[in-house]
XYZ file of C-alpha atoms in Angstrom:
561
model
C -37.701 153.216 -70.385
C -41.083 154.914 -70.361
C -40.792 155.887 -74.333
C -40.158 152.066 -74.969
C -42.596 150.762 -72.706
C -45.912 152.219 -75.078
C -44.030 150.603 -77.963
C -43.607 147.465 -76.653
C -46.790 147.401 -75.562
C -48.333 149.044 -78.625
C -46.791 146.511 -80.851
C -47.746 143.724 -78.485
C -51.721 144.223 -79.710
C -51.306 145.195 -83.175
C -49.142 143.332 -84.060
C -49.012 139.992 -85.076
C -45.250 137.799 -85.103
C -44.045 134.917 -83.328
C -41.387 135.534 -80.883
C -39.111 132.722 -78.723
C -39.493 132.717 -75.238
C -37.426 135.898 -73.614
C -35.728 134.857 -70.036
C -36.398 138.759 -68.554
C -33.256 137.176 -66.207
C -31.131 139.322 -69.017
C -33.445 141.523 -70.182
C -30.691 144.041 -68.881
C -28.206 142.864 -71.364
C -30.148 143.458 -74.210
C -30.205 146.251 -76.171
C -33.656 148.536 -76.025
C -34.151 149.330 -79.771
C -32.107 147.671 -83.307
C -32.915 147.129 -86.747
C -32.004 145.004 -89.149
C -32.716 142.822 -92.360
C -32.290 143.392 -95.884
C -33.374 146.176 -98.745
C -33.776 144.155 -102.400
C -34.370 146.073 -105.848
C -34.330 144.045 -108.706
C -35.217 145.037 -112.419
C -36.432 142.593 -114.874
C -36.651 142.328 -118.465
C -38.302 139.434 -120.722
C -38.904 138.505 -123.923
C -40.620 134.763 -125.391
C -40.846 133.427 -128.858
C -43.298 130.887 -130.223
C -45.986 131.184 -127.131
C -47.391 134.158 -125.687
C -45.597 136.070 -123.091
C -46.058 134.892 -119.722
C -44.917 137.898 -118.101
C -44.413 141.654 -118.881
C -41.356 142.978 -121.076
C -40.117 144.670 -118.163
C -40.720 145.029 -114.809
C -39.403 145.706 -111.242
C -39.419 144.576 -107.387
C -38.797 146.097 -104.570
C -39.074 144.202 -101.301
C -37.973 144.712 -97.894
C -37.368 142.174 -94.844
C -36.945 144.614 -92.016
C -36.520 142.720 -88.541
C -37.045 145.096 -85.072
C -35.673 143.788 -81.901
C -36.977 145.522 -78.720
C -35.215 144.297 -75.809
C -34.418 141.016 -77.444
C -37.965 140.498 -78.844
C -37.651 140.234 -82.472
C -40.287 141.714 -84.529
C -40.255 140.627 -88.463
C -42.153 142.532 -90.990
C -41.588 142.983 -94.780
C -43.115 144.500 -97.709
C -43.241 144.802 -101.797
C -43.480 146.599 -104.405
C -44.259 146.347 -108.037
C -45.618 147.878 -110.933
C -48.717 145.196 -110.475
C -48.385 144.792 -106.185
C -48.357 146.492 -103.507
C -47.899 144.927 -99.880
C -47.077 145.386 -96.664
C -47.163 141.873 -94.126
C -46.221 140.307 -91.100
C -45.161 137.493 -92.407
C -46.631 135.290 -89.544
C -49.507 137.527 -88.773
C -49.248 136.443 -85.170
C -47.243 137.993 -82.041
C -46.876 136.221 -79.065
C -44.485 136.812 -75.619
C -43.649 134.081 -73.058
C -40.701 135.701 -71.165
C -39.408 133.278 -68.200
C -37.842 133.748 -64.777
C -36.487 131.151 -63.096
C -39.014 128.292 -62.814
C -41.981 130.447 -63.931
C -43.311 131.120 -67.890
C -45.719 133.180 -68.747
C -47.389 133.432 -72.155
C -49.522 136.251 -73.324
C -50.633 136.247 -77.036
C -50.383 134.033 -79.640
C -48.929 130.496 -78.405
C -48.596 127.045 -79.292
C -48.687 124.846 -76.479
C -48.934 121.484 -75.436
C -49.666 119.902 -72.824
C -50.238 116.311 -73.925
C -51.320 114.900 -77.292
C -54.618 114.597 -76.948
C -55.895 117.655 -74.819
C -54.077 120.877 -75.750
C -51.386 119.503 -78.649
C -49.863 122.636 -79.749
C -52.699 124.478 -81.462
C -52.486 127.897 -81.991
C -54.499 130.421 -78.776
C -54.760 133.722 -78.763
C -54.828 134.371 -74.839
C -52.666 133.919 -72.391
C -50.845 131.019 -69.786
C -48.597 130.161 -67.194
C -46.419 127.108 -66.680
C -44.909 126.811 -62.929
C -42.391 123.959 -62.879
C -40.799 124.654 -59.225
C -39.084 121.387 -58.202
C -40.931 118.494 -59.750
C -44.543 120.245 -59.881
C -45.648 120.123 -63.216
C -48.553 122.839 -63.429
C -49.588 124.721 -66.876
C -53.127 126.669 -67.544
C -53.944 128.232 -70.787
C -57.077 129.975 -72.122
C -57.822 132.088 -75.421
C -59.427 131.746 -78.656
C -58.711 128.502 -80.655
C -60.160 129.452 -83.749
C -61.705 133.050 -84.836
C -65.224 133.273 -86.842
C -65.412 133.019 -90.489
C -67.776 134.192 -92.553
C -66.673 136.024 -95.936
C -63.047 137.160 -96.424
C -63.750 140.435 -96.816
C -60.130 141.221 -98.701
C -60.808 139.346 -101.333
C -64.907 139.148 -101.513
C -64.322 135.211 -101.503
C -66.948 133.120 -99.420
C -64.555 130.735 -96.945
C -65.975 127.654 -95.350
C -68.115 129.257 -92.403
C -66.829 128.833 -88.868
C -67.779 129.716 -85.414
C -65.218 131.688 -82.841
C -63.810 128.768 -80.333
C -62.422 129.587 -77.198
C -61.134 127.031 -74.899
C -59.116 126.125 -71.608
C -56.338 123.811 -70.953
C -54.559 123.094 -67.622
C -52.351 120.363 -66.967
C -51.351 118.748 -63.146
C -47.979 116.781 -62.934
C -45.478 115.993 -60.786
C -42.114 114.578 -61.800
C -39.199 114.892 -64.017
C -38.035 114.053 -67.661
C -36.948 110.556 -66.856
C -39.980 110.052 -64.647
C -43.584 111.956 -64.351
C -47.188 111.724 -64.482
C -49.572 113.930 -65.763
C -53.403 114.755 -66.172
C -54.162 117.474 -68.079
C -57.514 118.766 -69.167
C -59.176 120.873 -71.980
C -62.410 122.269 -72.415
C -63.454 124.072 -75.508
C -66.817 125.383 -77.630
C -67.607 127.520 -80.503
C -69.313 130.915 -79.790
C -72.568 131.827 -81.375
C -72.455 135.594 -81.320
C -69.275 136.508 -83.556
C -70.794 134.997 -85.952
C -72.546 137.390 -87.888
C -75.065 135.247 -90.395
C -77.678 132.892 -88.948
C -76.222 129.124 -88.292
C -79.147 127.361 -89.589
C -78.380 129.060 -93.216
C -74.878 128.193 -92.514
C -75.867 124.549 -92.075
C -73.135 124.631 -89.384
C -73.926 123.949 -85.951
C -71.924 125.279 -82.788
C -69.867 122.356 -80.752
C -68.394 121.553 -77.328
C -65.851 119.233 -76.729
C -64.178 118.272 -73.222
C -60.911 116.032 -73.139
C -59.210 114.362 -70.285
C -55.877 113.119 -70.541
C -53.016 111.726 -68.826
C -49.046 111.094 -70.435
C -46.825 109.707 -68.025
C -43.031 108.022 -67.912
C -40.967 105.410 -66.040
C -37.423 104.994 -65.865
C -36.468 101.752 -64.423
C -32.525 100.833 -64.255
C -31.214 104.082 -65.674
C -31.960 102.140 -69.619
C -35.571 100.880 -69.384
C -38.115 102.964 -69.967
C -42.487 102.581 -70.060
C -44.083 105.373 -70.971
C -47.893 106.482 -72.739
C -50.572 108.762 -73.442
C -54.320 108.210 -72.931
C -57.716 110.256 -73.935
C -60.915 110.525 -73.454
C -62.975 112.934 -75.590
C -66.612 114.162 -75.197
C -67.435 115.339 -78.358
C -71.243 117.389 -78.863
C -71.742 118.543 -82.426
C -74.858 120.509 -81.805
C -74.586 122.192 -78.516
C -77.703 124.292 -79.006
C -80.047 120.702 -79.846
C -83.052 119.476 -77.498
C -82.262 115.701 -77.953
C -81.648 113.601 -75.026
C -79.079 111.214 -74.574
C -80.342 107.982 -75.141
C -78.370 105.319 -73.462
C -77.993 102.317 -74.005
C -74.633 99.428 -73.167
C -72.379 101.544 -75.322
C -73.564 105.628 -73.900
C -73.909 104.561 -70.346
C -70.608 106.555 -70.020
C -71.998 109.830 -71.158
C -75.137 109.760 -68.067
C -72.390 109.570 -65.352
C -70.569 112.506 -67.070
C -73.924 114.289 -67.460
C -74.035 115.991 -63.865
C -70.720 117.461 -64.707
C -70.464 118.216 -68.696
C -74.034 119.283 -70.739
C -74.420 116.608 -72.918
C -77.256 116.327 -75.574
C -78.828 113.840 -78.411
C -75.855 114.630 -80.474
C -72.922 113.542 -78.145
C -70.088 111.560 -78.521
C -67.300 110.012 -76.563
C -64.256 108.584 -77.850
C -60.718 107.037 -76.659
C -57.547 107.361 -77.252
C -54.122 106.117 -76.261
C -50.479 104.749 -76.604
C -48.123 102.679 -74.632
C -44.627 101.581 -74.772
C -41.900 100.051 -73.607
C -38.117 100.973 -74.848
C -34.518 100.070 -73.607
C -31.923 102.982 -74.311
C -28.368 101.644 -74.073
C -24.962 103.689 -75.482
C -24.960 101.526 -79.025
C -28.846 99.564 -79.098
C -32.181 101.061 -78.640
C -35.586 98.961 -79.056
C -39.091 99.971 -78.739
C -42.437 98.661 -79.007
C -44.990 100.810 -79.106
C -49.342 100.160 -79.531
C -51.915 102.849 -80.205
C -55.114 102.669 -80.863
C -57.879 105.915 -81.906
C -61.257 105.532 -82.147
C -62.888 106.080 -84.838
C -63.745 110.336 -85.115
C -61.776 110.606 -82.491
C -61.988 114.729 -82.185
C -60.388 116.916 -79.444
C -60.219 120.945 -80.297
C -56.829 120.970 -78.431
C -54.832 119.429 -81.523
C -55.528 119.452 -85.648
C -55.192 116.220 -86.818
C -55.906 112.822 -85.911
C -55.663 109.772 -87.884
C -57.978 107.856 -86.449
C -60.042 104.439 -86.564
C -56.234 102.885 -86.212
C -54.822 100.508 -84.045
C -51.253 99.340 -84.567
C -48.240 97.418 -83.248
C -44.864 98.569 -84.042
C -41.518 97.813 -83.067
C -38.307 100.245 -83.350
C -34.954 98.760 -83.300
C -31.625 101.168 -83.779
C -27.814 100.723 -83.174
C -24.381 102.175 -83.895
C -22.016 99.952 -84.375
C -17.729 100.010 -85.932
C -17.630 103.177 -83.430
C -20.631 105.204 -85.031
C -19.329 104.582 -88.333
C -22.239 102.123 -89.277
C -25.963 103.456 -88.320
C -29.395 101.315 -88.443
C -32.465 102.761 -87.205
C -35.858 100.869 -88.492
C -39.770 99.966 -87.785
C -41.774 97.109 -88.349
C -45.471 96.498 -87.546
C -48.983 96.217 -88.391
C -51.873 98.452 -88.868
C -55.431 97.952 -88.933
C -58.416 100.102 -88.985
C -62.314 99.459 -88.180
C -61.597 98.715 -84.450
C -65.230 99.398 -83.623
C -66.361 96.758 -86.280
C -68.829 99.545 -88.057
C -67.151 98.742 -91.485
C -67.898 96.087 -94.226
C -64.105 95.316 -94.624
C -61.211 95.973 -92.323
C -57.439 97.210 -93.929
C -54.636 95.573 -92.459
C -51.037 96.756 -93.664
C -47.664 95.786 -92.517
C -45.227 98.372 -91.977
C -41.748 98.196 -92.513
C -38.867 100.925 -92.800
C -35.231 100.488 -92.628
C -32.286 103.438 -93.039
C -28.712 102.285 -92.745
C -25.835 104.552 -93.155
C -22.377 103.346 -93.629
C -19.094 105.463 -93.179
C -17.043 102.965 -94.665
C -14.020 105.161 -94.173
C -12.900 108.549 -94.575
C -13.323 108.828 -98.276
C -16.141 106.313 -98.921
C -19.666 105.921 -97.794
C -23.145 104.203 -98.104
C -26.551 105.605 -97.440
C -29.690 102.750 -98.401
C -33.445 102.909 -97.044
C -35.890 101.072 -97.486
C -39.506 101.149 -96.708
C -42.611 98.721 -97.265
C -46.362 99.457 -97.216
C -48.561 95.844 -97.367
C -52.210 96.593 -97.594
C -54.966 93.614 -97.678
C -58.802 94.313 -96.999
C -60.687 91.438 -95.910
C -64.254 91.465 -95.468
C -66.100 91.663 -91.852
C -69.587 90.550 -92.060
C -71.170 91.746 -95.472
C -70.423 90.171 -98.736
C -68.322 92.912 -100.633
C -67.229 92.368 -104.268
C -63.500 91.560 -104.788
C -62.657 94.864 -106.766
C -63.675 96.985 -104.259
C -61.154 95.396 -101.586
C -58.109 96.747 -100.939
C -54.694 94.543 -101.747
C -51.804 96.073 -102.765
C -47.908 96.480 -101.390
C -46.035 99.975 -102.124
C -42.368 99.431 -101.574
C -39.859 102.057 -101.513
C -35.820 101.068 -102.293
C -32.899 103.640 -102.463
C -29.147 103.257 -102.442
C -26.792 106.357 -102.580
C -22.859 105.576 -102.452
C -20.675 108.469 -101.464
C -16.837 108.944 -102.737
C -15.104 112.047 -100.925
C -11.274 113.138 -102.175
C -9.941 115.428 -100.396
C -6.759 117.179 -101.740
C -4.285 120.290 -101.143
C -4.837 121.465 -104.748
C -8.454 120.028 -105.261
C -11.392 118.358 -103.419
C -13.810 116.144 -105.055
C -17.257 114.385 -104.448
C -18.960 111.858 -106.588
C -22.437 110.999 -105.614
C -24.451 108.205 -107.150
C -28.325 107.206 -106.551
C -30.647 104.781 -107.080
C -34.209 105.028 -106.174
C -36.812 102.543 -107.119
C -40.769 102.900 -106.170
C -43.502 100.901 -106.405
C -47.447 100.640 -106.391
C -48.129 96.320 -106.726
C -52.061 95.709 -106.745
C -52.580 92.667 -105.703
C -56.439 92.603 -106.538
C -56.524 90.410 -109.395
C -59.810 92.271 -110.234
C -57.874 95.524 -110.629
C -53.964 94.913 -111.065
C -54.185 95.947 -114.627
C -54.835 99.103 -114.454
C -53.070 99.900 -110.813
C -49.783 99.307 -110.844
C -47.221 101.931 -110.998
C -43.132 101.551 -110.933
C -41.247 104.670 -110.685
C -37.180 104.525 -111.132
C -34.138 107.806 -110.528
C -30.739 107.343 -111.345
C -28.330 109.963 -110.964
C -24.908 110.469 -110.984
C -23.188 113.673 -109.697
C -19.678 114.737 -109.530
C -18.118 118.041 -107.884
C -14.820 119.381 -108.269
C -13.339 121.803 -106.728
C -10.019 123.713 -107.408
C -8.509 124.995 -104.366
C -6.003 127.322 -105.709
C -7.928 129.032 -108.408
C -11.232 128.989 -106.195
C -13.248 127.815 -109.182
C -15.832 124.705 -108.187
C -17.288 122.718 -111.480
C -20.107 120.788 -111.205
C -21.949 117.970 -113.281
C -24.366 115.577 -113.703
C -27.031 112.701 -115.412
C -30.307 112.069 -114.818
C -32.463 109.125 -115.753
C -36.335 108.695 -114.785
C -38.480 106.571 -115.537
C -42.158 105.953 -114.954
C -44.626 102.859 -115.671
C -48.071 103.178 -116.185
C -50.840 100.953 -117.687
C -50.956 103.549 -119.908
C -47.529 103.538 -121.175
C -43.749 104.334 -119.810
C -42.732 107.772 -119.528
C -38.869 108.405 -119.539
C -36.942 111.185 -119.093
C -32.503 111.536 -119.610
C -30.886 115.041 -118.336
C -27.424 115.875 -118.288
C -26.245 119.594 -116.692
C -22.919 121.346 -115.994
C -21.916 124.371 -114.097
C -19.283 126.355 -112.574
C -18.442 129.015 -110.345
C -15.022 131.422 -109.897
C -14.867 134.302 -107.328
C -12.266 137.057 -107.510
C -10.681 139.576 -106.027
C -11.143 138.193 -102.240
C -14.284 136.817 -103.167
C -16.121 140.552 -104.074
C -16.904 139.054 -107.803
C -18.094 135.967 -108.498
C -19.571 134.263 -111.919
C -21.257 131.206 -111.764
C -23.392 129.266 -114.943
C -25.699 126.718 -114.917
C -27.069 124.537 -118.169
C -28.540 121.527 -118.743
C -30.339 119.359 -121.637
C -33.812 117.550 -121.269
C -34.390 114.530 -123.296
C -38.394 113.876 -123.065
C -39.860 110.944 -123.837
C -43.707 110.721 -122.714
C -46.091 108.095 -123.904
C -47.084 109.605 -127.343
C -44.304 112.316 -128.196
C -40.917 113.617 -127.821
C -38.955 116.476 -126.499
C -35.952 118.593 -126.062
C -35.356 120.836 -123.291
C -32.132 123.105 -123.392
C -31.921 126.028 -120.569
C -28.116 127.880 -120.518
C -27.892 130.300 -117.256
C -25.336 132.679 -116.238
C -24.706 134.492 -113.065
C -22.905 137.600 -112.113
C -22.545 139.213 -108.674
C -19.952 142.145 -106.995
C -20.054 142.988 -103.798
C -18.054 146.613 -103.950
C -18.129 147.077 -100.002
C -19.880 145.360 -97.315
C -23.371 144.998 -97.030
C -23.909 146.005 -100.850
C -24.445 143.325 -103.567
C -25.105 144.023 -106.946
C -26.089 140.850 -109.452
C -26.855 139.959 -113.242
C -29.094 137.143 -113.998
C -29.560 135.698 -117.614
C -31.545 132.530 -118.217
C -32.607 131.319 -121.480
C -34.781 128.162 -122.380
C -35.530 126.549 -125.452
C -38.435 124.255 -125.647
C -39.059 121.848 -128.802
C -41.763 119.181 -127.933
C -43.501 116.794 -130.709
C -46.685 114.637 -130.096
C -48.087 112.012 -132.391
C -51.784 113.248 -132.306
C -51.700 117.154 -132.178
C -49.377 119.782 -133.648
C -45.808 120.323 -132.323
C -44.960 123.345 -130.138
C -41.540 124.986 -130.086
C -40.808 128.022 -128.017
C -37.897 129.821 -126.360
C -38.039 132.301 -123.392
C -35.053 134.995 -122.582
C -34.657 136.267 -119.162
C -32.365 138.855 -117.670
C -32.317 140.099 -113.949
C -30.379 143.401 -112.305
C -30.579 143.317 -108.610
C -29.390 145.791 -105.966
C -29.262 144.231 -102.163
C -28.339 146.394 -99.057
C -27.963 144.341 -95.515
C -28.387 146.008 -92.667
């Protein structure tokens, strides 16, 4: 135990991995020290006609995925090496521990936690937490380092878009359970001036503060009903170092009576942000309707993204029905953006989605979705010319039957698709030019021989896109196979298909043949031969044709572990 105990906590600050939360409840049951992963060789040779080589005659790989487990904390690294690289990563590049006992967590590290979605929403902090949950208290506190300071990357030489260290802290104040709680939570972050080693001014970055309140609560009324939301406020500066004053007038008197209690300058903001439902859960219905609105630059440091300046009403019905064999789930609403009135024109769009999946019976099935986007801009108080508005409807349509034939001597499965998209401007000013229409058919067929253990696979392919510019079509056909022997230690597979090409001013021919070859002579060693070759003929009605063909073989060693 004391060997181990440097290790772990060695690797703990050098290191740099995600790890799941450990329950130290069974730390006893898990072994101290394993290893495992995978050992890959591979040797590759190439050789083009008609084009210049886009890679070297021959060449080789070796790459390694080790995984170390200490105590049940994994640990993933790998590594590779070439005649033109040389690496060694963690693939993550972050480490992080939150082991558990009973109603306590800690977390130490690198963590990802949330706490509601608009204070701390599961942005990466180096530091370290604790979440008590005893009974129905609901109590969490984190603090660390949101973001670290960038300047140059000094790997590379390349200049990065500057940025200051930020280092925040979240806590969060419930009581409750899942099916009924409330919450306030609370996060309060700002960028730090002295890790960054270049003056600010030249940076023409300035540091920030921001401090977000937030509650998220839920109410279960007659074991099916549900209301439930999320609310924020954010207090956004974007200078913390300026001298302005607040000046307040109808719409800032907010940010005075926060004043004794948060700095606040010239350059601070506040902004809200919430949702609210309602939503009845029953064993084959569900239906909820949900509003949110967001500000406009709505900001909280807690959480990456925000789409914001959004308000909109949606509502989500589902149900099961012919004992689960038929599925709906679907969404319709509206959206609309300038909520503050700051705009010249306001966006509304009307949202609708539908997916329905039919098990029609054992053999047969039915998958369709469909999905609509309406979009009109209408003007607010300035005049704005027609062609800059926004009207237009993107639509979405696919329809995928299933056949299944299951057999002693063979199985088969025939799959055919039909997907249709499409971009409708309804400007009159700009339709010409905007519209887009976007068609997929496939049809796929899989058979399998039980008895011989040989699967054959194959397919057609039709695309087609249409542009103001011109239609652009596309017709693919491929077949393959695959046999094992000997117990399944050999197994050849090959792949081939033909491209047919037909873009607005040309034509083309694709033709790729693969083949696959793989033994595995005991267990945890696999050897396996690649070949791939393409041929490429393409004609165009304005410039010269190009015709090329690439060869491609691969010899690959893998050892598991």
């Amino acid at each position: 135990m004391k060997l181990y105990l440097p290790i772990l906590l060695l690797m703990t600050w050098l290191s740099a991995i995600p790890v799941a939360a450990q329950d130290i409840s069974t730390i006893a049951t898990q072994k101290p020290f394993a290893v495992s992963g995978a050992l890959d060789m591979r040797l590759i040779g190439y050789q083009s006609k008609g084009i210049p080589a886009r890679r070297s005659p021959l060449s080789w790989v070796i790459s390694g995925s080790p995984t170390i487990s200490l105590y049940g904390i994994r640990i993933p690294v790998s590594f590779t090496f070439s005649e033109q690289e040389r690496s060694f990563s963690q693939p993550f590049n972050q480490f992080g521990l939150s082991p558990t006992y009973k109603w306590a967590t800690l977390h130490a590290g690198y963590r990802n936690i949330s706490f509601s979605p608009y204070t701390l929403a599961g942005h990466t902090m180096l530091g370290a937490g604790i979440e008590l949950n005893p009974g129905k208290l609901r109590f969490g506190l984190m603090t660390g380092r949101l973001n670290r300071a960038i300047t140059v990357d000094t790997t590379t030489g390349a200049i990065r878009p500057y940025s200051f260290s930020r280092f925040g802290t979240a806590v969060k104040l419930g009581y409750g359970t899942e099916r009924n709680y409330f919450d306030l939570s609370f996060l309060q972050a700002k960028d730090r001036e002295k890790d960054f080693n270049i003056n600010p001014d030249s940076a023409r970055i300035r540091p920030a503060a921001n401090a977000v309140l937030g509650t998220s609560f839920k109410i279960s009324v007659l074991k099916n009903f549900q209301v439930f939301g999320d609310g924020g406020i954010s207090v956004f500066t974007r200078d913390s170092r300026s001298d302005l004053e607040v000046e307040i007038d109808s719409s800032r008197k907010f940010l005075r009576s926060v004043s004794d209690v948060l700095k606040v300058n010239g350059t601070t903001e506040y902004y809200t942000a919430y949702n609210a439902g309602a939503g009845y859960t029953g064993k084959y219905f569900t239906l909820k309707l949900i509003y949110k609105y967001v500000d406009p630059n709505f900001q909280s440091m807690g959480a990456y993204f925000f789409q914001d300046d959004v308000k909109n009403l949606t509502l989500n019905p589902s149900f099961n029905a012919l004992k689960g064999k038929l599925r709906f789930a679907g969404s319709i609403g509206i959206q609309m953006d300038n909520v503050k009135k700051q705009k010249n024109a306001t966006t509304s769009r009307v949202i609708g989605l539908a997916n329905l999946s039919w098990d029609i019976s054992d053999r047969l099935g039915l998958d369709a979705n469909y999905a609509n986007y309406t979009s009109n801009a209408e003007p607010t108080v300035a005049l704005v010319e027609n062609r800059y508005l926004l009207a237009q409807t993107n639509s979405n349509i696919s329809v995928t039957p299933r056949l299944i034939l299951p057999g002693k001597k063979m199985t088969q499965v025939l799959i055919l698709s039909y997907n249709m998209s499409s971009l409708k401007d309804l400007n009159k000013d700009t339709l010409q030019a905007a519209n887009i229409l976007s068609q997929v058919i496939f049809l796929n067929h899989n058979l399998t021989i039980n008895s011989l253990g040989l699967n054959i696979s194959s397919g057609l392919n039709y695309t087609s896109n249409e542009l103001a510019a011109g239609n652009i079509r596309n017709y693919s056909a491929n077949l393959g196979f695959s046999k094992a022997f000997f117990k399944n230690k050999l197994a050849i597979s090959t792949s081939n298909s033909y491209i047919m090409t037909k873009p607005i001013q040309g034509d083309g021919r694709i033709l790729n043949l693969g083949g696959n070859l793989a033994y595995i002579p005991m267990k945890g060693h696999r050897v396996a031969l690649r070949i791939n070759a393409m041929n490429n003929s393409l004609t165009y009605a304005d410039r010269e044709p190009l015709q090329y063909s690439e060869l491609t073989g691969e010899l690959g060693y893998t050892f598991n572990f």
